[in-house]
CSV table of C-alpha atoms in Angstrom, one decimal:
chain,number,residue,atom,x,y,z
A,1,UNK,CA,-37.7,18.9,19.8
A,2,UNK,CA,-34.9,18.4,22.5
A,3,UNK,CA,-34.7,15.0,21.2
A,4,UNK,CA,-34.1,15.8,17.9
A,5,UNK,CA,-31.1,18.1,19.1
A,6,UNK,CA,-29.4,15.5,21.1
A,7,UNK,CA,-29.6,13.1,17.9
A,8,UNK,CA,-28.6,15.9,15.7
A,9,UNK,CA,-25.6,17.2,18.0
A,10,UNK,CA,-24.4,13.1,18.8
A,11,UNK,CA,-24.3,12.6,15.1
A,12,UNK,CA,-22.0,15.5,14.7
A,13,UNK,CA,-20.1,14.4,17.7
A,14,UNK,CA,-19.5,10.9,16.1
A,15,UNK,CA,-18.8,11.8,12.6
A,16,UNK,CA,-16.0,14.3,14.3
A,17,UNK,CA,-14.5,11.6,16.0
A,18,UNK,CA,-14.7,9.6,13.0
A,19,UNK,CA,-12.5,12.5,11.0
A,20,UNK,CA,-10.0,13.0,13.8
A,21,UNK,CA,-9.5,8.8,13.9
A,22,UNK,CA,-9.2,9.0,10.4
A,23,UNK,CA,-6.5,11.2,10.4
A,24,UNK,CA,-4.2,10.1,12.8
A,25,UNK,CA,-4.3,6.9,11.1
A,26,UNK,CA,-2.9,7.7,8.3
A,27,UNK,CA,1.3,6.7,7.8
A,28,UNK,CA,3.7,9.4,8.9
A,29,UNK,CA,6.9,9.7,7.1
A,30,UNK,CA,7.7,11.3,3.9
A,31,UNK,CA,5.7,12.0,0.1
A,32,UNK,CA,7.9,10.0,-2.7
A,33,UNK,CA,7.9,9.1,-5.8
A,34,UNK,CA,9.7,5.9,-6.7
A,35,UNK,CA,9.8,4.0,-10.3
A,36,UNK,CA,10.2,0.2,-10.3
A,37,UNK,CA,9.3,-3.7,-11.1
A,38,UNK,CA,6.0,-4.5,-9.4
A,39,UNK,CA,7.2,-8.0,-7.8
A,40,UNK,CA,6.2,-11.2,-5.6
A,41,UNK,CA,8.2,-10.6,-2.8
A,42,UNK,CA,8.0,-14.1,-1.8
A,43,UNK,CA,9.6,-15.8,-5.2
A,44,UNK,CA,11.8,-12.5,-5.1
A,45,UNK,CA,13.4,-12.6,-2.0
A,46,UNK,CA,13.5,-16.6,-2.4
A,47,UNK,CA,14.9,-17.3,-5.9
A,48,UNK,CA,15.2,-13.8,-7.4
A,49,UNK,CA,12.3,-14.5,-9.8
A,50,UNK,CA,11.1,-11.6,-11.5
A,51,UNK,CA,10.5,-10.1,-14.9
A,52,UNK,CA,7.6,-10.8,-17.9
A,53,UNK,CA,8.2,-14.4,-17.5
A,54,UNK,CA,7.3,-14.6,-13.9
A,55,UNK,CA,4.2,-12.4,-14.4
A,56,UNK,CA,1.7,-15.4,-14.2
A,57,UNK,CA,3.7,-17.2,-11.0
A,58,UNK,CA,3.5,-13.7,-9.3
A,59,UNK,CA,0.1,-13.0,-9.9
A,60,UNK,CA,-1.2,-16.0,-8.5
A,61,UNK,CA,1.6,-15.8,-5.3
A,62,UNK,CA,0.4,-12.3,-5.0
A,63,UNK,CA,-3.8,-13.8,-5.1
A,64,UNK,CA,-2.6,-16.1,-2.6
A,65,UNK,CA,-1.5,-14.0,-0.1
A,66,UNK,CA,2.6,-13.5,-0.7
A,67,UNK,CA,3.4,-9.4,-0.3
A,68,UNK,CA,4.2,-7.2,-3.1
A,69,UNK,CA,6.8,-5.0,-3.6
A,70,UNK,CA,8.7,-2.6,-6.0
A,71,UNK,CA,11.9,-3.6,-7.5
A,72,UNK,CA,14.1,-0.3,-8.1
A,73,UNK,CA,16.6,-0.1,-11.5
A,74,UNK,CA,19.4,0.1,-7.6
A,75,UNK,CA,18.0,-3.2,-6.5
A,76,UNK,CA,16.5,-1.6,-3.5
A,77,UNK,CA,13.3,-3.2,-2.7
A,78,UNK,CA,10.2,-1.8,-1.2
A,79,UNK,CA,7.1,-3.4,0.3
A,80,UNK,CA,3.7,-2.1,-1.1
A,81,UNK,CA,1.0,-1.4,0.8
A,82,UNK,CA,-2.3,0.5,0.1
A,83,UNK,CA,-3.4,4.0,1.7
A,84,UNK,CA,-6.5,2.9,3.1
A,85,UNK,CA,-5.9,1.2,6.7
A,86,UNK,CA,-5.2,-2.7,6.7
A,87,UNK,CA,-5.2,-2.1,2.9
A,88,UNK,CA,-2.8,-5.1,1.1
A,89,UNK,CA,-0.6,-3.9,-1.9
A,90,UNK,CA,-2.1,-6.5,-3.8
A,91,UNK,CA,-5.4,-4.1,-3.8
A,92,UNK,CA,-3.6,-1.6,-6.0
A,93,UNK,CA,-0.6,-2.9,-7.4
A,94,UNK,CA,-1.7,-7.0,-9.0
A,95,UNK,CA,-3.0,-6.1,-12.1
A,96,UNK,CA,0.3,-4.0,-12.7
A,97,UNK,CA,2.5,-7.2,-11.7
A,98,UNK,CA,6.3,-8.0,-13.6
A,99,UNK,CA,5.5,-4.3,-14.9
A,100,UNK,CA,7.2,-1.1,-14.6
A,101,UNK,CA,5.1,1.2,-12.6
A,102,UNK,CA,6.0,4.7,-11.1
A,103,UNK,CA,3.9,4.9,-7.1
A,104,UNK,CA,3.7,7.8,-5.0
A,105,UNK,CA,2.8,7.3,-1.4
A,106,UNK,CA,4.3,7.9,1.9
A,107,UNK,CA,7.3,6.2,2.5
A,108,UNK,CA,7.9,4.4,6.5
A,109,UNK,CA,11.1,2.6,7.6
A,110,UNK,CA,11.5,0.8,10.2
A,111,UNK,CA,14.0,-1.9,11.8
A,112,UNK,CA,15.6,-2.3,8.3
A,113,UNK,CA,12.1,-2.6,6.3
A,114,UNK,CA,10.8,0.1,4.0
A,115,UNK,CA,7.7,0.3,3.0
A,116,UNK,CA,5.1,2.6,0.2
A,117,UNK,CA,1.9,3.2,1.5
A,118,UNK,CA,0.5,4.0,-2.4
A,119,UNK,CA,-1.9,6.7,-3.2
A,120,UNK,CA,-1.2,6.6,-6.9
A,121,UNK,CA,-0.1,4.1,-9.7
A,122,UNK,CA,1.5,5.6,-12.7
């Protein structure tokens, strides 16, 4: 019986810890909303390549590894990532590429570089 109790109470213990890790993972900064051109910041930022006809080039930069990010109507540019820790943007965003998409997510800047960490794709 006391062994059962020790399991019972180390298994609460763990998933606790488990809850609190999880939450202080998550990125601090603020909720936006941001509307823009889902983009392969690599071609981007190198040639400027963007738009319908540079869906299938991004797509397959995007598959290969390059970042995404989100093209604003401003020309502010954003890097994508996902919510989920170590998630890429490419996990929620490459099906949506050279498209207009409206993200909400927590917004982080840092040494010049802003980036979304998405929770939702509109």
């Amino acid at each position: 019986m006391k062994t059962r109790i020790k399991r019972i109470v180390f298994a609460a213990s763990a998933l606790l810890l488990l809850g609190v890790a999880a939450v202080f993972a998550q990125p601090k900064g603020d909720t936006v909303t941001v509307k823009g051109e889902v983009v392969d910041l690599w071609c981007y930022l190198e040639g400027g390549d963007h738009g319908a006809e540079h869906k299938k080039c991004g797509t397959a930069c995007a598959k290969a590894g390059n970042p995404i990010g989100l093209l604003t109507e401003k020309g502010e540019i954003y890097v994508m990532m996902g919510i989920k820790d170590h998630q890429p943007g490419k996990d929620v965003l490459i099906e949506k590429m050279s498209e207009t998409v409206t993200v909400e997510g927590t917004l982080v800047k840092k040494g010049g570089t802003q980036v979304i960490y998405v929770s939702t794709v509109k």
